[in-house]
C-alpha cells in the first residue's frame, strides 16, 4: 500500500489533506458509488516530464491496486463465460487458437458467440460486418459517454476504446476514482484485467473441453448481478434527475424487449432512449451544473482540487 | 467447419472491423482537439445512467417468464441482491449473495 500513497502527485501538488484509501477490498464498495462526473482530475503521468521511472512505477501500481478489486466479479464471470465459449468452439471442431484469437481481437462477448455460427455458415464477410455493427451498436453510446473521461490520456486512449466491453464500460463510467490515483492507469487496468480474464477463459475452455470439475450452472448470473449492483449504486447515490435518466434507460429497453423480443430490442431501445433524452432535455440538461460535475469542470480548468475534496467529504 | 481457414480469418476480420467501428466512431467524429456540440455533452452526461439500466434489462432478457421456472430464480436472486446491497452497500458481498442464491435455485430447486 505504501507505493500508492505518495504524498506528492506528478504535477508537484501536495495531497497531504487527502484521505488515504484503506484495504482495496474494503474501499471497493465505496469507490463504485456511482457518479460519472465525480471523477477528479487525477494527476496524469503524461504531464510529468520530470517524473522518474520509480514514480511512474508506483503510480501504475497504485492504480492497479485500486482497479483490481472492482474487477473481481468480472474475473469470475469472464473466466466462466469465456470457458463456455471456448468449449462451444471446441465442440464445433475448432482448435483453441480460434477462441484465443477471437476473444483477444473481437472482445465483445455476445458477438463472439454469434461469430461461431457465422463461421459455420456460408462465407459472407459483408453480412458479418453488418451484423457486428448492429449487435454492437450500443458501443456508440458508450463512446459518447466516455468522450470527456478519456480526454488527454495519450497512448492509453486507443486501447481503452478498443477494450471497452459492457463490463469495462460499466466500471469505468461509474467508478469514483480516488484523487491520488492516476485516472488513465485506473481505466487501463480495469480494461486490461477484464480482457485478460476473457482471453484466458476462452483459451482454457478451448483446451480443456467440457471437463469442468464442478457444477457451474447459474454462474453466469454473476454478470447480471454486477450490472444490477452498479445500477443500484447509481440509484442510491443520486437524486431526482439521475433517477429520471436511469428510468428512461430501463423503461425504454423493457418496452422494446416486450415489443421486439430478446434478439432485436437493442437498437430500438437506443432509438427510443435518444428521442426521450432529446424531448426531455429541458428537464434533464440542468443535470450538469446541479451536480458535482460542475465543480469538477472548474477544478479541471483551474487545477484546483479543493472543491472536489470538499464535495467528497460532504458525500462521505 | 465449412469454410477454409482463410475464409474464416476474413470473416473474423470483418467482425473485428465492425465491432471496432462501433467503439471508435464517437471518438473519431468528436476528436479530443475539438469541443463537441453541447447536445453531445448533454447525452454523454445522461447516457451512462440509462445504459446501465439497459444493461440490466439486457442481462435478464432471456428470463423465461411464461415457461419453465417462470423467472423465479432471477427474481429471488435480484431481491436478495437488492436487500443485501441496501443493507451493507458492499459490492462484492451483494454480487456473491445474489449469484449464490441463483446457483442454488437453478441447481437444486428448478
Coordinates of C-alpha atoms in Angstrom, one line a residue:
Chain A
X1 CA 0.0 0.0 0.0
X2 CA 2.9 2.3 0.7
X3 CA 3.6 2.9 -3.0
X4 CA 0.0 4.1 -3.6
X5 CA 0.2 6.9 -1.0
X6 CA 2.9 9.1 -2.3
X7 CA 2.3 12.5 -0.7
X8 CA 3.2 14.4 -3.8
X9 CA 1.5 13.8 -7.1
X10 CA 3.0 14.1 -10.6
X11 CA 2.4 17.7 -11.0
X12 CA 4.0 18.5 -7.7
X13 CA 0.9 19.4 -5.7
X14 CA 0.8 18.2 -2.2
X15 CA -2.0 15.9 -1.3
X16 CA -1.4 15.7 2.4
X17 CA -5.0 16.5 3.2
X18 CA -6.1 13.6 1.2
X19 CA -7.9 10.6 2.9
X20 CA -5.7 7.6 2.5
X21 CA -7.5 4.6 1.0
X22 CA -7.8 1.6 3.2
X23 CA -7.6 -2.0 2.1
X24 CA -8.6 -2.4 -1.6
X25 CA -11.5 -4.8 -1.0
X26 CA -12.9 -2.6 1.7
X27 CA -12.6 0.5 -0.4
X28 CA -14.2 -1.1 -3.4
X29 CA -17.7 -0.7 -2.4
X30 CA -17.3 3.0 -1.7
X31 CA -15.4 3.6 -4.9
X32 CA -18.0 2.1 -7.1
X33 CA -20.6 4.5 -5.7
X34 CA -21.6 5.8 -9.0
X35 CA -21.4 9.2 -10.4
X36 CA -20.0 9.5 -13.8
X37 CA -18.7 13.0 -13.4
X38 CA -17.3 12.7 -9.9
X39 CA -14.0 11.6 -11.4
X40 CA -11.4 14.0 -10.1
X41 CA -8.7 15.5 -12.2
X42 CA -6.3 12.9 -11.2
X43 CA -2.7 13.5 -12.0
X44 CA -1.7 12.1 -15.3
X45 CA 1.7 10.5 -16.0
X46 CA 1.7 12.3 -19.3
X47 CA 2.2 15.7 -17.8
X48 CA 5.1 14.7 -15.6
X49 CA 8.0 15.1 -17.9
X50 CA 10.3 15.2 -14.9
X51 CA 8.8 12.2 -13.2
X52 CA 11.3 9.5 -12.6
X53 CA 10.8 5.9 -13.6
X54 CA 10.3 4.9 -10.0
X55 CA 7.5 7.4 -9.6
X56 CA 5.6 6.2 -12.7
X57 CA 6.0 2.7 -11.5
X58 CA 4.3 3.5 -8.2
X59 CA 1.6 5.4 -10.0
X60 CA 0.9 2.5 -12.2
X61 CA 1.0 0.0 -9.2
X62 CA -1.3 2.2 -7.1
X63 CA -3.9 2.3 -9.9
X64 CA -3.8 -1.5 -10.3
X65 CA -4.5 -1.8 -6.5
X66 CA -7.4 0.5 -6.8
X67 CA -8.8 -1.1 -10.0
X68 CA -8.3 -4.8 -9.3
X69 CA -10.9 -5.3 -6.6
X70 CA -13.6 -3.8 -8.9
X71 CA -12.8 -6.4 -11.5
X72 CA -13.1 -9.5 -9.2
X73 CA -16.8 -10.3 -10.1
X74 CA -15.9 -9.8 -13.7
X75 CA -13.0 -12.2 -13.3
X76 CA -15.4 -14.9 -12.1
X77 CA -18.0 -14.2 -14.8
X78 CA -15.5 -13.9 -17.7
X79 CA -13.5 -17.0 -16.8
X80 CA -16.7 -18.9 -16.7
X81 CA -18.4 -17.4 -19.8
X82 CA -15.1 -17.3 -21.7
X83 CA -14.6 -21.0 -20.9
X84 CA -18.1 -21.9 -22.1
X85 CA -17.3 -20.0 -25.3
X86 CA -14.0 -21.9 -25.7
X87 CA -15.8 -25.2 -25.0
X88 CA -18.5 -24.4 -27.5
X89 CA -15.9 -23.7 -30.2
X90 CA -14.2 -26.9 -29.3
X91 CA -17.4 -29.0 -29.7
X92 CA -17.8 -27.4 -33.2
X93 CA -14.4 -28.6 -34.2
X94 CA -12.2 -25.5 -33.8
X95 CA -8.8 -25.7 -32.2
X96 CA -8.1 -23.5 -29.1
X97 CA -6.3 -21.0 -31.3
X98 CA -9.6 -19.8 -32.7
X99 CA -11.3 -18.8 -29.4
X100 CA -8.0 -17.4 -28.2
X101 CA -7.6 -15.1 -31.2
X102 CA -11.3 -14.2 -31.4
X103 CA -11.5 -13.3 -27.8
X104 CA -8.5 -11.1 -28.0
X105 CA -9.4 -9.3 -31.2
X106 CA -13.2 -9.1 -31.2
X107 CA -13.5 -8.8 -27.4
X108 CA -17.3 -8.4 -27.4
X109 CA -18.8 -11.4 -25.7
X110 CA -22.2 -11.7 -27.4
X111 CA -20.7 -11.0 -30.9
X112 CA -18.2 -13.8 -30.4
X113 CA -20.9 -16.3 -29.8
X114 CA -22.7 -15.1 -32.9
X115 CA -19.4 -15.4 -34.9
X116 CA -19.2 -19.1 -34.1
X117 CA -22.4 -19.5 -36.1
X118 CA -21.1 -17.2 -38.9
X119 CA -18.1 -19.4 -39.2
X120 CA -20.3 -22.5 -39.6
X121 CA -22.5 -21.0 -42.4
X122 CA -21.7 -19.8 -45.9
X123 CA -18.8 -17.3 -46.5
X124 CA -20.2 -13.8 -46.4
X125 CA -17.9 -11.2 -44.8
X126 CA -20.1 -8.2 -45.7
X127 CA -23.0 -9.7 -43.8
X128 CA -20.6 -10.5 -40.9
X129 CA -19.5 -6.9 -40.9
X130 CA -23.1 -5.5 -40.9
X131 CA -24.2 -7.9 -38.2
X132 CA -21.3 -6.8 -36.0
X133 CA -22.3 -3.2 -36.4
X134 CA -25.9 -4.0 -35.3
X135 CA -25.1 -6.3 -32.5
X136 CA -22.6 -3.8 -31.1
X137 CA -24.4 -0.6 -31.8
X138 CA -24.6 0.1 -28.0
X139 CA -20.9 0.8 -28.0
X140 CA -21.7 4.1 -29.8
X141 CA -23.4 5.3 -26.7
X142 CA -20.5 4.1 -24.5
X143 CA -18.2 6.2 -26.7
X144 CA -20.3 9.3 -26.3
X145 CA -20.4 8.8 -22.6
X146 CA -16.6 8.5 -22.3
X147 CA -15.6 11.3 -24.7
X148 CA -14.8 13.5 -21.7
X149 CA -13.3 11.0 -19.4
X150 CA -10.8 9.6 -22.0
X151 CA -9.6 13.1 -22.9
X152 CA -5.9 13.7 -22.6
X153 CA -4.9 10.1 -21.9
X154 CA -2.4 9.9 -24.7
X155 CA -1.1 6.4 -25.7
X156 CA -3.6 4.6 -23.4
X157 CA -6.6 6.1 -25.1
X158 CA -6.7 3.8 -28.2
X159 CA -6.5 0.7 -26.1
X160 CA -9.2 2.0 -23.7
X161 CA -11.5 2.5 -26.6
X162 CA -10.6 -0.9 -28.2
X163 CA -11.2 -2.8 -25.0
X164 CA -14.5 -1.1 -23.9
X165 CA -16.8 -4.0 -23.5
X166 CA -20.0 -3.8 -21.4
X167 CA -18.4 -4.7 -18.1
X168 CA -15.4 -2.4 -18.6
X169 CA -17.7 0.5 -19.6
X170 CA -19.9 -0.2 -16.6
X171 CA -16.9 0.1 -14.2
X172 CA -15.1 2.9 -15.9
X173 CA -18.1 5.1 -16.4
X174 CA -19.2 4.9 -12.8
X175 CA -16.2 4.3 -10.7
X176 CA -15.3 7.1 -8.3
X177 CA -11.6 7.2 -8.7
X178 CA -9.7 8.4 -5.6
X179 CA -7.8 11.6 -6.1
X180 CA -4.4 10.2 -5.6
X181 CA -4.9 7.5 -8.3
X182 CA -4.0 8.2 -11.8
X183 CA -7.1 8.2 -13.9
X184 CA -5.5 6.9 -17.1
X185 CA -3.8 3.9 -15.4
X186 CA -7.0 3.1 -13.5
X187 CA -9.0 2.8 -16.7
X188 CA -6.2 1.0 -18.3
X189 CA -6.0 -1.7 -15.6
X190 CA -9.8 -2.2 -15.5
X191 CA -9.7 -2.7 -19.3
X192 CA -6.6 -4.9 -19.3
X193 CA -7.7 -7.1 -16.3
X194 CA -11.1 -7.7 -17.9
X195 CA -9.7 -8.5 -21.3
X196 CA -7.1 -10.9 -19.8
X197 CA -9.8 -12.8 -17.9
X198 CA -11.9 -13.2 -21.0
X199 CA -8.9 -14.4 -23.2
X200 CA -7.6 -16.8 -20.5
X201 CA -11.2 -18.2 -20.0
X202 CA -11.7 -18.7 -23.8
X203 CA -8.3 -20.3 -24.3
X204 CA -8.6 -22.6 -21.3
X205 CA -12.1 -23.6 -22.4
X206 CA -10.8 -24.4 -25.9
X207 CA -8.0 -26.5 -24.4
X208 CA -9.9 -28.5 -21.7
X209 CA -13.1 -29.0 -23.5
X210 CA -16.2 -29.8 -21.4
X211 CA -14.4 -31.3 -18.4
X212 CA -15.1 -28.6 -15.8
X213 CA -14.6 -30.0 -12.3
X214 CA -17.7 -28.7 -10.6
X215 CA -21.3 -27.8 -11.4
X216 CA -21.3 -24.3 -12.7
X217 CA -25.0 -24.0 -13.7
X218 CA -26.1 -20.4 -12.9
X219 CA -22.6 -18.9 -12.5
X220 CA -23.3 -16.6 -15.5
X221 CA -25.6 -14.7 -13.2
X222 CA -22.6 -13.0 -11.7
X223 CA -22.5 -10.5 -14.6
X224 CA -26.2 -9.8 -14.3
X225 CA -25.6 -9.2 -10.6
X226 CA -22.7 -6.8 -11.5
X227 CA -24.9 -4.7 -13.7
X228 CA -27.7 -4.6 -11.1
X229 CA -25.3 -3.6 -8.3
X230 CA -23.8 -0.8 -10.4
X231 CA -27.3 0.3 -11.3
X232 CA -28.3 0.3 -7.6
X233 CA -25.3 2.2 -6.6
X234 CA -26.1 4.9 -9.1
X235 CA -29.6 5.0 -7.9
X236 CA -28.8 5.2 -4.2
X237 CA -26.2 7.9 -4.6
X238 CA -28.0 10.2 -6.9
X239 CA -31.0 12.5 -7.0
X240 CA -34.2 13.0 -9.0
X241 CA -32.7 13.9 -12.4
X242 CA -30.3 11.0 -12.5
X243 CA -33.2 8.7 -11.5
X244 CA -35.2 10.0 -14.4
X245 CA -32.3 9.3 -16.8
X246 CA -32.0 5.8 -15.3
X247 CA -35.7 5.2 -15.6
X248 CA -35.6 6.2 -19.3
X249 CA -33.0 3.5 -19.8
X250 CA -34.9 0.8 -18.0
X251 CA -38.4 1.6 -19.4
X252 CA -37.4 2.1 -23.0
X253 CA -35.5 -1.2 -23.1
X254 CA -38.2 -3.0 -21.2
X255 CA -40.8 -1.7 -23.6
X256 CA -38.7 -2.6 -26.6
X257 CA -38.0 -6.1 -25.1
X258 CA -41.7 -6.8 -24.9
X259 CA -42.4 -5.4 -28.4
X260 CA -39.3 -6.7 -30.4
X261 CA -38.2 -9.7 -28.4
X262 CA -34.9 -10.6 -26.8
X263 CA -32.9 -10.8 -30.0
X264 CA -33.8 -7.5 -31.6
X265 CA -34.6 -5.0 -28.9
X266 CA -31.2 -3.3 -28.5
X267 CA -31.3 -0.8 -31.4
X268 CA -35.0 0.1 -31.0
X269 CA -34.2 0.8 -27.3
X270 CA -31.3 3.0 -28.1
X271 CA -33.5 4.9 -30.6
X272 CA -36.3 5.4 -28.1
X273 CA -33.8 6.5 -25.4
X274 CA -32.3 9.0 -27.7
X275 CA -35.7 10.5 -28.6
X276 CA -36.7 10.6 -24.9
X277 CA -33.5 12.3 -23.9
X278 CA -33.9 14.9 -26.7
X279 CA -37.5 15.5 -25.8
X280 CA -36.8 15.8 -22.0
X281 CA -33.7 17.9 -22.5
X282 CA -35.2 21.0 -20.8
X283 CA -35.7 18.9 -17.7
X284 CA -32.5 16.9 -17.7
X285 CA -29.9 19.2 -19.2
X286 CA -29.5 21.1 -15.9
X287 CA -28.2 17.8 -14.6
X288 CA -24.7 19.0 -15.1
X289 CA -24.5 22.4 -13.3
X290 CA -26.5 21.0 -10.5
X291 CA -24.2 18.2 -9.5
X292 CA -20.6 17.6 -8.8
X293 CA -19.7 17.7 -12.4
X294 CA -19.8 21.5 -12.4
X295 CA -17.4 21.6 -9.6
X296 CA -15.3 19.0 -11.4
X297 CA -15.2 21.2 -14.6
X298 CA -14.0 24.1 -12.6
X299 CA -11.4 22.1 -10.9
X300 CA -10.2 20.7 -14.2
X301 CA -9.6 24.2 -15.6
X302 CA -8.1 25.8 -12.6
X303 CA -6.1 22.8 -11.5
X304 CA -7.5 23.2 -8.0
X305 CA -8.9 20.1 -6.4
X306 CA -10.2 21.7 -3.3
X307 CA -13.7 21.8 -4.5
X308 CA -13.8 18.2 -5.3
X309 CA -12.2 17.4 -2.0
X310 CA -15.0 19.3 -0.2
X311 CA -17.6 17.6 -2.3
X312 CA -16.2 14.2 -1.4
X313 CA -16.0 15.0 2.2
X314 CA -19.6 16.1 2.4
X315 CA -20.6 12.9 0.5
X316 CA -18.6 10.7 2.8
Chain B
X1 CA -16.2 -26.2 -40.3
X2 CA -17.4 -25.4 -43.8
X3 CA -15.1 -22.5 -44.6
X4 CA -11.5 -22.7 -45.5
X5 CA -9.1 -21.2 -42.9
X6 CA -8.7 -18.0 -44.9
X7 CA -12.4 -17.5 -45.3
X8 CA -12.7 -18.0 -41.5
X9 CA -10.0 -15.4 -40.9
X10 CA -11.6 -12.9 -43.3
X11 CA -14.9 -13.4 -41.6
X12 CA -13.3 -12.7 -38.2
X13 CA -11.5 -9.7 -39.5
X14 CA -14.9 -8.3 -40.8
X15 CA -16.4 -8.8 -37.4
X16 CA -13.4 -7.1 -35.8
X17 CA -13.7 -4.1 -38.1
X18 CA -17.5 -3.9 -37.5
X19 CA -17.0 -4.1 -33.7
X20 CA -14.2 -1.6 -33.6
X21 CA -16.1 0.9 -35.8
X22 CA -18.8 1.0 -33.1
X23 CA -16.3 1.6 -30.4
X24 CA -14.1 4.2 -32.2
X25 CA -16.7 6.1 -34.2
X26 CA -17.7 8.5 -31.5
X27 CA -14.1 9.3 -30.8
X28 CA -13.4 9.8 -34.5
X29 CA -16.4 12.1 -35.1
X30 CA -15.7 14.1 -31.9
X31 CA -11.9 14.2 -31.6
X32 CA -10.1 15.3 -28.5
X33 CA -8.9 18.5 -30.0
X34 CA -12.4 19.9 -30.7
X35 CA -15.1 20.8 -28.3
X36 CA -18.1 18.5 -29.0
X37 CA -21.5 20.1 -29.6
X38 CA -23.5 21.0 -26.5
X39 CA -26.1 18.3 -27.1
X40 CA -23.4 15.6 -27.4
X41 CA -22.0 16.7 -24.0
X42 CA -25.5 16.5 -22.6
X43 CA -26.0 13.0 -24.0
X44 CA -22.7 12.0 -22.6
X45 CA -23.8 13.1 -19.2
X46 CA -27.2 11.3 -19.1
X47 CA -26.5 8.2 -21.2
X48 CA -24.4 6.3 -18.6
X49 CA -27.4 6.2 -16.2
X50 CA -29.6 4.9 -19.0
X51 CA -27.1 2.5 -20.4
X52 CA -26.6 0.8 -17.0
X53 CA -30.4 0.4 -16.9
X54 CA -30.3 -1.1 -20.4
X55 CA -27.6 -3.5 -19.4
X56 CA -29.6 -4.8 -16.5
X57 CA -32.6 -5.5 -18.9
X58 CA -30.1 -6.9 -21.5
X59 CA -28.6 -9.3 -18.9
X60 CA -32.1 -10.5 -17.9
X61 CA -33.6 -10.6 -21.4
X62 CA -33.7 -14.3 -21.7
X63 CA -35.5 -14.9 -18.4
X64 CA -38.4 -17.3 -19.1
X65 CA -41.5 -15.6 -17.7
X66 CA -44.2 -17.8 -19.1
X67 CA -42.4 -21.1 -19.3
X68 CA -40.1 -23.3 -17.1
X69 CA -39.1 -21.6 -13.9
X70 CA -41.2 -18.5 -14.6
X71 CA -38.2 -16.4 -13.7
X72 CA -38.5 -17.2 -10.0
X73 CA -34.7 -17.8 -9.6
X74 CA -33.9 -14.5 -11.3
X75 CA -36.5 -12.6 -9.2
X76 CA -35.3 -14.2 -5.9
X77 CA -31.7 -13.6 -6.6
X78 CA -32.3 -10.0 -7.6
X79 CA -34.4 -9.4 -4.4
X80 CA -31.6 -10.9 -2.2
X81 CA -29.1 -8.7 -4.0
X82 CA -31.1 -5.5 -3.6
X83 CA -31.7 -6.3 0.1
X84 CA -28.1 -7.1 0.7
X85 CA -26.9 -4.0 -1.1
X86 CA -29.3 -1.6 0.6
X87 CA -28.2 -3.1 3.9
X88 CA -24.4 -3.4 3.6
X89 CA -23.5 -1.4 0.4
X90 CA -20.7 -3.8 -0.3
X91 CA -20.5 -4.5 -4.0
X92 CA -18.7 -7.9 -3.8
X93 CA -20.9 -9.2 -1.0
X94 CA -24.1 -8.3 -2.9
X95 CA -22.9 -9.9 -6.1
X96 CA -21.8 -13.0 -4.3
X97 CA -25.0 -13.3 -2.4
X98 CA -27.2 -12.8 -5.4
X99 CA -25.2 -15.3 -7.5
X100 CA -25.1 -18.0 -4.9
X101 CA -28.9 -17.8 -4.4
X102 CA -29.3 -18.0 -8.1
X103 CA -27.0 -21.0 -8.5
X104 CA -28.6 -22.9 -5.6
X105 CA -32.1 -22.3 -7.0
X106 CA -31.2 -23.4 -10.6
X107 CA -29.2 -26.4 -9.4
X108 CA -31.3 -27.7 -6.6
X109 CA -34.8 -26.4 -6.9
X110 CA -35.7 -25.7 -10.6

